[in-house]
PDB file of C-alpha atoms in Angstrom:
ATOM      1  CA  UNK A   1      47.829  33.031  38.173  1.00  0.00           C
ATOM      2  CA  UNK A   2      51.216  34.671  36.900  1.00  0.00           C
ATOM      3  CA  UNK A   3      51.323  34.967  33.310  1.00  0.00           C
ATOM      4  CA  UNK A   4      55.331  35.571  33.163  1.00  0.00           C
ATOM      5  CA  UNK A   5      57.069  34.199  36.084  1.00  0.00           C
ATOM      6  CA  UNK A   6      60.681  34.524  36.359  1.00  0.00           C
ATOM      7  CA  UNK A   7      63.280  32.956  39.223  1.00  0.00           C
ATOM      8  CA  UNK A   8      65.098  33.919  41.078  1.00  0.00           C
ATOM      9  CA  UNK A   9      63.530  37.425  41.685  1.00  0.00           C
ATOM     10  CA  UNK A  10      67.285  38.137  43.346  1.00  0.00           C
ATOM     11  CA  UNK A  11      70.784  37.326  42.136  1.00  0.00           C
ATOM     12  CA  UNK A  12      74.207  37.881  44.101  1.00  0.00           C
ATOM     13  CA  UNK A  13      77.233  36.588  42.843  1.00  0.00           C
ATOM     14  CA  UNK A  14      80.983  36.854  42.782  1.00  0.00           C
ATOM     15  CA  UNK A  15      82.647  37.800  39.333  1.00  0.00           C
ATOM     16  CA  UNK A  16      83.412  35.332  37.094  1.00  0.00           C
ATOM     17  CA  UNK A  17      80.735  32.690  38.357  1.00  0.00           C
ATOM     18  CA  UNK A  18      77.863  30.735  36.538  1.00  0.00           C
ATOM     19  CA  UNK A  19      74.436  31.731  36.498  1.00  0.00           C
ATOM     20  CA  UNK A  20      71.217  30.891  35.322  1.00  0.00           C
ATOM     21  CA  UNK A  21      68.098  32.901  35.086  1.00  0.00           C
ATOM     22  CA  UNK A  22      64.655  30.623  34.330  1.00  0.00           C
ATOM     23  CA  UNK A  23      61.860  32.193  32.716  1.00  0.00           C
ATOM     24  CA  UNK A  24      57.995  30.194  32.431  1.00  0.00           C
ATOM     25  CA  UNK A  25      55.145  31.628  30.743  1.00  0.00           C
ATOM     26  CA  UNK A  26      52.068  30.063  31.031  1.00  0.00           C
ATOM     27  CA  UNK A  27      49.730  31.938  28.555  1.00  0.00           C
ATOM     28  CA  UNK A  28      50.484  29.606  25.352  1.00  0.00           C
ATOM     29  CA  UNK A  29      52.377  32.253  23.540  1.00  0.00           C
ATOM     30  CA  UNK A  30      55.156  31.358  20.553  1.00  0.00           C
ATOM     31  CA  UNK A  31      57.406  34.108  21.508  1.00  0.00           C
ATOM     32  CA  UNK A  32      59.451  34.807  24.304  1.00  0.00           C
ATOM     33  CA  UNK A  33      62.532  37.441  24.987  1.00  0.00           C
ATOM     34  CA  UNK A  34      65.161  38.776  27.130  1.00  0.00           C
ATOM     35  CA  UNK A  35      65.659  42.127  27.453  1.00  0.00           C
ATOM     36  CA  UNK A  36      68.402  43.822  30.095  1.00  0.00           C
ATOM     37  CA  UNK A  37      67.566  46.833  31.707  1.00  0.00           C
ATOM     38  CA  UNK A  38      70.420  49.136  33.309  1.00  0.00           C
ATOM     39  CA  UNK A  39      70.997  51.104  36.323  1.00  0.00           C
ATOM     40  CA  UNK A  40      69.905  54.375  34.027  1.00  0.00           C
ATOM     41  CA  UNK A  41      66.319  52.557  33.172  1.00  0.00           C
ATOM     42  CA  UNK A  42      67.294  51.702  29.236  1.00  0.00           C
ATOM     43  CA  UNK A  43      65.720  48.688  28.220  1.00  0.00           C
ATOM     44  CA  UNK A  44      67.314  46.777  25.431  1.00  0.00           C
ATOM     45  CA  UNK A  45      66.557  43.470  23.809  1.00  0.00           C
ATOM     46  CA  UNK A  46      68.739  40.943  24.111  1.00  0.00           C
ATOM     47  CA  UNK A  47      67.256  37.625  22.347  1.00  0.00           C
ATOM     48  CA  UNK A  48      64.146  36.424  20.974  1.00  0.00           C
ATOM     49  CA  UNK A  49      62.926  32.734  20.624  1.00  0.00           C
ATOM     50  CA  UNK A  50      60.028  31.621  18.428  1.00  0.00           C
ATOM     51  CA  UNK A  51      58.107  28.314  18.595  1.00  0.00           C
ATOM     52  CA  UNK A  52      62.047  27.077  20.008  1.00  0.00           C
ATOM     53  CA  UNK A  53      63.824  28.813  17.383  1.00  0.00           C
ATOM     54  CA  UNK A  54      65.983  31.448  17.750  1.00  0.00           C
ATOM     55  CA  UNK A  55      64.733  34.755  16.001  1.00  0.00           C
ATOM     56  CA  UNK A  56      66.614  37.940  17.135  1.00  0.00           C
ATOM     57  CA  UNK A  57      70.283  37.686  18.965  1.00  0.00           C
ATOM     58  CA  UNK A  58      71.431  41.059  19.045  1.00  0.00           C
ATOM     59  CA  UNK A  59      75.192  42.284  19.947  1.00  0.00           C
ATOM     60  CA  UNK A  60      75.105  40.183  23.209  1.00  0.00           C
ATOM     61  CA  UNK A  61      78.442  38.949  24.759  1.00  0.00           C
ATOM     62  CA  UNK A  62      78.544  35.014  23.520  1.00  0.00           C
ATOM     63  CA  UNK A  63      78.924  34.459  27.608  1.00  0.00           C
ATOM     64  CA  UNK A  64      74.956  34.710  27.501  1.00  0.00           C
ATOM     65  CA  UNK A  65      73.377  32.218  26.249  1.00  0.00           C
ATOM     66  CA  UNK A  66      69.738  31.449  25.720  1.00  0.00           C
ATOM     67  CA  UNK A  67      68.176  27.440  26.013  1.00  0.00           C
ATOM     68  CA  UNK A  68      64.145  27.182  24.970  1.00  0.00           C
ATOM     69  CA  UNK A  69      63.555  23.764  25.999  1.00  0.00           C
ATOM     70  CA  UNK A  70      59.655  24.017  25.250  1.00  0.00           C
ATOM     71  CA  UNK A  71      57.671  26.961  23.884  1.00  0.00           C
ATOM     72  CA  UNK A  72      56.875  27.504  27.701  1.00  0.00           C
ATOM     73  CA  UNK A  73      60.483  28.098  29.110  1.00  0.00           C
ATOM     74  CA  UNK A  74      62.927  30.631  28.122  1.00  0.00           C
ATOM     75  CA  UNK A  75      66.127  30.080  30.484  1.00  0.00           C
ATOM     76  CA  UNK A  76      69.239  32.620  30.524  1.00  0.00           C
ATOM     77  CA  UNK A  77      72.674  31.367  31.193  1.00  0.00           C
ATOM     78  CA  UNK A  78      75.291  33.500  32.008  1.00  0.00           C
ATOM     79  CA  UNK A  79      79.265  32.528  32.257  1.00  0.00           C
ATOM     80  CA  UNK A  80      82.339  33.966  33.728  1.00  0.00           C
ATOM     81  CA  UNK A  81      80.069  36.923  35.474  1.00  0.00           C
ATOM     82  CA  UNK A  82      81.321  40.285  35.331  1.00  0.00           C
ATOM     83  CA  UNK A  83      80.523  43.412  36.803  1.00  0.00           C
ATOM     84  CA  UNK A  84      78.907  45.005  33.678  1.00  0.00           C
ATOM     85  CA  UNK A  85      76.323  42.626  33.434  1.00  0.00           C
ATOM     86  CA  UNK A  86      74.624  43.974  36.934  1.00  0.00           C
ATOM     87  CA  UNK A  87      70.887  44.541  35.663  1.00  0.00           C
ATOM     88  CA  UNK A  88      67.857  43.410  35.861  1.00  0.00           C
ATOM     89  CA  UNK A  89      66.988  41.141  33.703  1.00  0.00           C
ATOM     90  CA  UNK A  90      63.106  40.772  32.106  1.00  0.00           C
ATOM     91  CA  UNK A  91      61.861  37.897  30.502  1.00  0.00           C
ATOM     92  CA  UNK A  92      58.589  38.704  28.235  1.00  0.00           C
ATOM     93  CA  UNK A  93      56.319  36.652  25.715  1.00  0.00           C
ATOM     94  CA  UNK A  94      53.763  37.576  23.208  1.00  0.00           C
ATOM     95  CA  UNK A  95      51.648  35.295  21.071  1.00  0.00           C
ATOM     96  CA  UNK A  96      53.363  35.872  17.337  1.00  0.00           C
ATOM     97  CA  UNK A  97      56.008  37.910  16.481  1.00  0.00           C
ATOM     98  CA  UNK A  98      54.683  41.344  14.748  1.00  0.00           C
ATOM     99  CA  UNK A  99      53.175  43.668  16.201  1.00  0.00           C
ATOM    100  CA  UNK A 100      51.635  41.713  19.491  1.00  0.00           C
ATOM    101  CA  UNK A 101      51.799  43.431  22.967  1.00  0.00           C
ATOM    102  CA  UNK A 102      54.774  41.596  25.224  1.00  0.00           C
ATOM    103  CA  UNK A 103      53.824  40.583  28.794  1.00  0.00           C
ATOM    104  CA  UNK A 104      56.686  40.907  31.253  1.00  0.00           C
ATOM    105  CA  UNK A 105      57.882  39.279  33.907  1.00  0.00           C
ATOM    106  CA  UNK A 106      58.651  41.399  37.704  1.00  0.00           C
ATOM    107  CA  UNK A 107      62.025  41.120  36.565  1.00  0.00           C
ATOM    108  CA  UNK A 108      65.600  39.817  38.044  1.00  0.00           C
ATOM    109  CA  UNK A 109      68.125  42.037  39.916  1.00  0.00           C
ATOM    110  CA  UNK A 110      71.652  40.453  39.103  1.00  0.00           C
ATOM    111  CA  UNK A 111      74.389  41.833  41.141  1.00  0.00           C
ATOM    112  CA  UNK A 112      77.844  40.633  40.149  1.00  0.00           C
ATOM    113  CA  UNK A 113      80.416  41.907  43.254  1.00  0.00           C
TER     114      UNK A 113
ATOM    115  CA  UNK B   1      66.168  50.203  12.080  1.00  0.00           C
ATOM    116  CA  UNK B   2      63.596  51.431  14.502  1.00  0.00           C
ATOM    117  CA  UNK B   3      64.810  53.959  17.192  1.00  0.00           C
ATOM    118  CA  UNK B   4      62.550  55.641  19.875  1.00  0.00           C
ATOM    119  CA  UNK B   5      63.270  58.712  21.329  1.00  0.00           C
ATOM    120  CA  UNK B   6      61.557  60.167  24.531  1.00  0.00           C
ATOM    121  CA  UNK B   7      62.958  63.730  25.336  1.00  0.00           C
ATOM    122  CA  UNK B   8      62.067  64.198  28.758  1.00  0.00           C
ATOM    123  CA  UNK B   9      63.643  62.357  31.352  1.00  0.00           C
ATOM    124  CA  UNK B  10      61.678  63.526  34.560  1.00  0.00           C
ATOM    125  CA  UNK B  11      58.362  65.244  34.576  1.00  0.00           C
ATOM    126  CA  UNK B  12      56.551  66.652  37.394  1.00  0.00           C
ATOM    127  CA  UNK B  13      52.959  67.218  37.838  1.00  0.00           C
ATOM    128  CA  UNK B  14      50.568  67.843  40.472  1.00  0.00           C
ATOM    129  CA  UNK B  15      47.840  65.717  41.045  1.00  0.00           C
ATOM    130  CA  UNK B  16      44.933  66.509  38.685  1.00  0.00           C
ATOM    131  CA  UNK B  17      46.746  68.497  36.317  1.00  0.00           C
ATOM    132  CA  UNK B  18      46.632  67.112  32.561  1.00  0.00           C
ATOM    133  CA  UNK B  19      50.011  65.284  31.522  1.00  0.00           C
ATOM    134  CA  UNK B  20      51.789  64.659  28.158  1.00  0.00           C
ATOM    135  CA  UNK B  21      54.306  62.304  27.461  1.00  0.00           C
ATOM    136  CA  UNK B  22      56.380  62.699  24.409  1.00  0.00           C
ATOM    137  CA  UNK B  23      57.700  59.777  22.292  1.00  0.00           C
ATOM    138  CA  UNK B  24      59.224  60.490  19.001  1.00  0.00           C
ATOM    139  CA  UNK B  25      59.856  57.586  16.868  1.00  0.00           C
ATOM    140  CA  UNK B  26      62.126  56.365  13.943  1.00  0.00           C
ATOM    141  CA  UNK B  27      60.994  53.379  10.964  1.00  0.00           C
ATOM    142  CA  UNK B  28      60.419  53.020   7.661  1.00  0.00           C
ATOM    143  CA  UNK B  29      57.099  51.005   7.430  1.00  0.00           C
ATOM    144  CA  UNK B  30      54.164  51.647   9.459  1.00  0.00           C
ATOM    145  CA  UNK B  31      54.953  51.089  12.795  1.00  0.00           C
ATOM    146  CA  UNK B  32      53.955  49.084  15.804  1.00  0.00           C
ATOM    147  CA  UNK B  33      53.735  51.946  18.931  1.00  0.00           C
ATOM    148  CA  UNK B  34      53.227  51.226  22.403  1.00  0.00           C
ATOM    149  CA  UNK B  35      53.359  52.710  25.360  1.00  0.00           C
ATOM    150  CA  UNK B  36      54.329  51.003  28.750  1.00  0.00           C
ATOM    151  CA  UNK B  37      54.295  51.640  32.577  1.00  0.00           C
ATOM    152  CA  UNK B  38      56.632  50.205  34.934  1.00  0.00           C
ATOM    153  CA  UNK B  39      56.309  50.727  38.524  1.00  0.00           C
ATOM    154  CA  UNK B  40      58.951  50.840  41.189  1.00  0.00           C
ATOM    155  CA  UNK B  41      60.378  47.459  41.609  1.00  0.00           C
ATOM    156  CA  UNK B  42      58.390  45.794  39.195  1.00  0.00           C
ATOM    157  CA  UNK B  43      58.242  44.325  35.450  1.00  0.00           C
ATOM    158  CA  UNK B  44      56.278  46.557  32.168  1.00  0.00           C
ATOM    159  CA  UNK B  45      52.371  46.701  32.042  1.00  0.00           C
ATOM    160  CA  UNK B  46      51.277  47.892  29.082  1.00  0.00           C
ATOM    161  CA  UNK B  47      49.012  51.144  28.871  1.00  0.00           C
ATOM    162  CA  UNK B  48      48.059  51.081  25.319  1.00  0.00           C
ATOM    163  CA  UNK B  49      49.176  50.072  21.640  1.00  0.00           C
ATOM    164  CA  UNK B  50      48.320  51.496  17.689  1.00  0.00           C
ATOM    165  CA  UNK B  51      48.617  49.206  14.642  1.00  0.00           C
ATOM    166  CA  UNK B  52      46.890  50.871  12.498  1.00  0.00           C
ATOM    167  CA  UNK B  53      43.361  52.628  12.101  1.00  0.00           C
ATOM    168  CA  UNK B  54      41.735  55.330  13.945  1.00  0.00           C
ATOM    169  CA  UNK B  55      45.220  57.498  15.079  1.00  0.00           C
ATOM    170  CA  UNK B  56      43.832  58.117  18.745  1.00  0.00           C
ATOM    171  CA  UNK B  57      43.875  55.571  21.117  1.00  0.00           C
ATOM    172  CA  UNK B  58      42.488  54.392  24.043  1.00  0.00           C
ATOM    173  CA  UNK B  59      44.455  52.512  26.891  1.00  0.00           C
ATOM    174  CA  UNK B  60      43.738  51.343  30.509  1.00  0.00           C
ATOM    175  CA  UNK B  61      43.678  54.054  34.259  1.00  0.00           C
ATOM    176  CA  UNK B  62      42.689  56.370  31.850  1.00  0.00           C
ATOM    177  CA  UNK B  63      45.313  57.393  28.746  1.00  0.00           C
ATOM    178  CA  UNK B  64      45.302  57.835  25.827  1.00  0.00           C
ATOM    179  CA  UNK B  65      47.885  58.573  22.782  1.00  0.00           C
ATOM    180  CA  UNK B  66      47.588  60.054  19.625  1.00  0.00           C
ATOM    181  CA  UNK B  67      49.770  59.007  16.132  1.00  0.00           C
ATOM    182  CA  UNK B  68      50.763  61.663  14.195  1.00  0.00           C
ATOM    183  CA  UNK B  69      52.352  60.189  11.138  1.00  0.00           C
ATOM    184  CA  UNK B  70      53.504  63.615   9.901  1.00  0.00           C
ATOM    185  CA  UNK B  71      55.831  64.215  12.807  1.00  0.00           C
ATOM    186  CA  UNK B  72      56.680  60.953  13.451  1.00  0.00           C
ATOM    187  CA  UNK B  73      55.424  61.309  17.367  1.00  0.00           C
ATOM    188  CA  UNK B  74      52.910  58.818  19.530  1.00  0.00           C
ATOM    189  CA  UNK B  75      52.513  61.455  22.581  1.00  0.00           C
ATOM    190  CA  UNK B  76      50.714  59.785  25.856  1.00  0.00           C
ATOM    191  CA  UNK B  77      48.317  61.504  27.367  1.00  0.00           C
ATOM    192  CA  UNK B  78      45.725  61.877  30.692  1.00  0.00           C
ATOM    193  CA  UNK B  79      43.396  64.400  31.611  1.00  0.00           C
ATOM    194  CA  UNK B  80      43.833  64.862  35.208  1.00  0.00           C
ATOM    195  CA  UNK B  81      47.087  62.771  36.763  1.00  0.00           C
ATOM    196  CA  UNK B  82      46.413  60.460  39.710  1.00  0.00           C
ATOM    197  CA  UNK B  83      49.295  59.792  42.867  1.00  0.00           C
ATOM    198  CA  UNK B  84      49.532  56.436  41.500  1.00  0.00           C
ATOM    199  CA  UNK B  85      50.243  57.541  38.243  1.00  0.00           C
ATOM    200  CA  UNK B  86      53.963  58.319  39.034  1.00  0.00           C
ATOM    201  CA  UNK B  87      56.017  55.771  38.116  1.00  0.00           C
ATOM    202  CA  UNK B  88      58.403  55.288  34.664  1.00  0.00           C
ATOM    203  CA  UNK B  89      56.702  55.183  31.527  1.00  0.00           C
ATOM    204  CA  UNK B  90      58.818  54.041  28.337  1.00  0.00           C
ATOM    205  CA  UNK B  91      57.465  54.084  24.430  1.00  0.00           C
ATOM    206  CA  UNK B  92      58.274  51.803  21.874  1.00  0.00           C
ATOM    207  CA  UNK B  93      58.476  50.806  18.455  1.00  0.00           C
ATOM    208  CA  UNK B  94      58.130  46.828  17.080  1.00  0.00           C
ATOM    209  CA  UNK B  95      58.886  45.558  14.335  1.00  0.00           C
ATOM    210  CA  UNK B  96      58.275  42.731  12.332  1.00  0.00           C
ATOM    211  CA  UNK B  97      60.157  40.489  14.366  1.00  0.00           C
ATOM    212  CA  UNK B  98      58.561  42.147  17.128  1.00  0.00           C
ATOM    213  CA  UNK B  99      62.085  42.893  18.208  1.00  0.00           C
ATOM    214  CA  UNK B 100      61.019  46.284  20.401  1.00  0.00           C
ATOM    215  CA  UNK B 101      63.009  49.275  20.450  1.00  0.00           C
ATOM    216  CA  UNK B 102      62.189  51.058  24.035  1.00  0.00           C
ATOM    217  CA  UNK B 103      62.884  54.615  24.658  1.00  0.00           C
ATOM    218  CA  UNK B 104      65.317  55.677  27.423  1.00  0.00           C
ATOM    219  CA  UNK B 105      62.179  56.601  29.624  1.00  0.00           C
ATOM    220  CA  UNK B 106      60.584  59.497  31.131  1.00  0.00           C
ATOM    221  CA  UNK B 107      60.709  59.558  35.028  1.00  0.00           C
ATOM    222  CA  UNK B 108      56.733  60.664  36.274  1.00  0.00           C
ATOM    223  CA  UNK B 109      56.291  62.276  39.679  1.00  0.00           C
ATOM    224  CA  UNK B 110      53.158  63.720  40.958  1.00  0.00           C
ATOM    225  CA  UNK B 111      53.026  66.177  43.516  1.00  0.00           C
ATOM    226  CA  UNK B 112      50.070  66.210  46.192  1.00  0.00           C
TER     227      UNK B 112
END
């Protein structure tokens, strides 16, 4: 059974398009993020949602924007694509918020041309 | 805030030989260390973690990591390196929002 399951696993698109990114997780955690990883391997956090709420937005473009519609799903949506935000893109829970190891999901290659 | 440096960016080791990864870390209040593994083409598994207690820890395939308060440093470990073993390895640092802080990375190849 996958804990962290995110679709789609691939993402082409033209520049300035509309995208969305789902995330599930289906271990009863509280917490779930997105983090963006670049083409040099840095992983940085991007939001964090607890019990629906949201906990941690850091210096994201406001094009992103995250929707929890149950403790379950963490979705991404992404407006007027560019080509900076070509990543991949990891969704991860945990069950609280300090100090608990996150699970990951295999990730999402976005590729805006 | 919490920062996480990891000074080497590619290590290579033959197989067998011991291996230490170094992870330097940044925070005011006792931190939240882990280490992580990410193979090619795939999402983060963690290898091992350290809240608090005994400073050495045991993870999974075999590593371990130590916490040295004093120089601020949660090194990764493993005695004798397996093929599978190469892959990315990133440390990191949460905090109470759990809000992670990952290192840039060290790249792991292992030579036959």
């Amino acid at each position: 059974d996958t804990a962290v399951s995110q679709t789609p696993k691939y993402l082409v698109t033209q520049m300035g398009n509309d995208k969305s990114i789902k995330c599930e997780q289906n271990l009863g955690h509280d917490t779930m993020y997105w983090y963006k990883q670049d083409s040099k391997k840095f992983l940085k956090i991007m939001f964090s949602y607890n019990n629906k709420e949201l906990i941690i937005n850091e210096t994201v473009p406001n094009r992103f924007s995250p929707k929890s519609p149950d403790k379950a799903h963490l979705n991404l949506h992404i407006n007027s694509l560019e080509l900076g935000d070509s990543a991949v893109y990891f969704c991860a829970s945990s069950l609280r918020l300090a100090g608990d190891e996150q699970f990951f999901g295999p990730g999402t290659r976005l590729t805006v041309l | 805030a919490q920062s996480v440096t990891q000074p080497d960016i590619h290590i290579t080791v033959s197989e067998g030989a011991s291996l230490e990864l170094r992870c330097n870390y940044s925070y005011g209040a006792t931190p939240y260390l882990f280490w992580y593994v990410q193979s090619p083409g795939q999402g983060l598994q963690l290898l091992l973690k350290y809240f608090s207690g005994d400073t050495l820890v045991q993870g999974i395939k075999g590593f371990e990591a130590e916490f040295k308060r004093s120089q601020s440093s949660f090194n990764l470990r493993k005695p004798s390196v397996h093929w599978s073993d190469a892959a990315e390895y990133f440390c990191a640092v949460g905090g109470f929002n759990n809000d992670m802080r990952f290192g840039a990375g060290t790249r792991l190849t292992v030579k036959p």
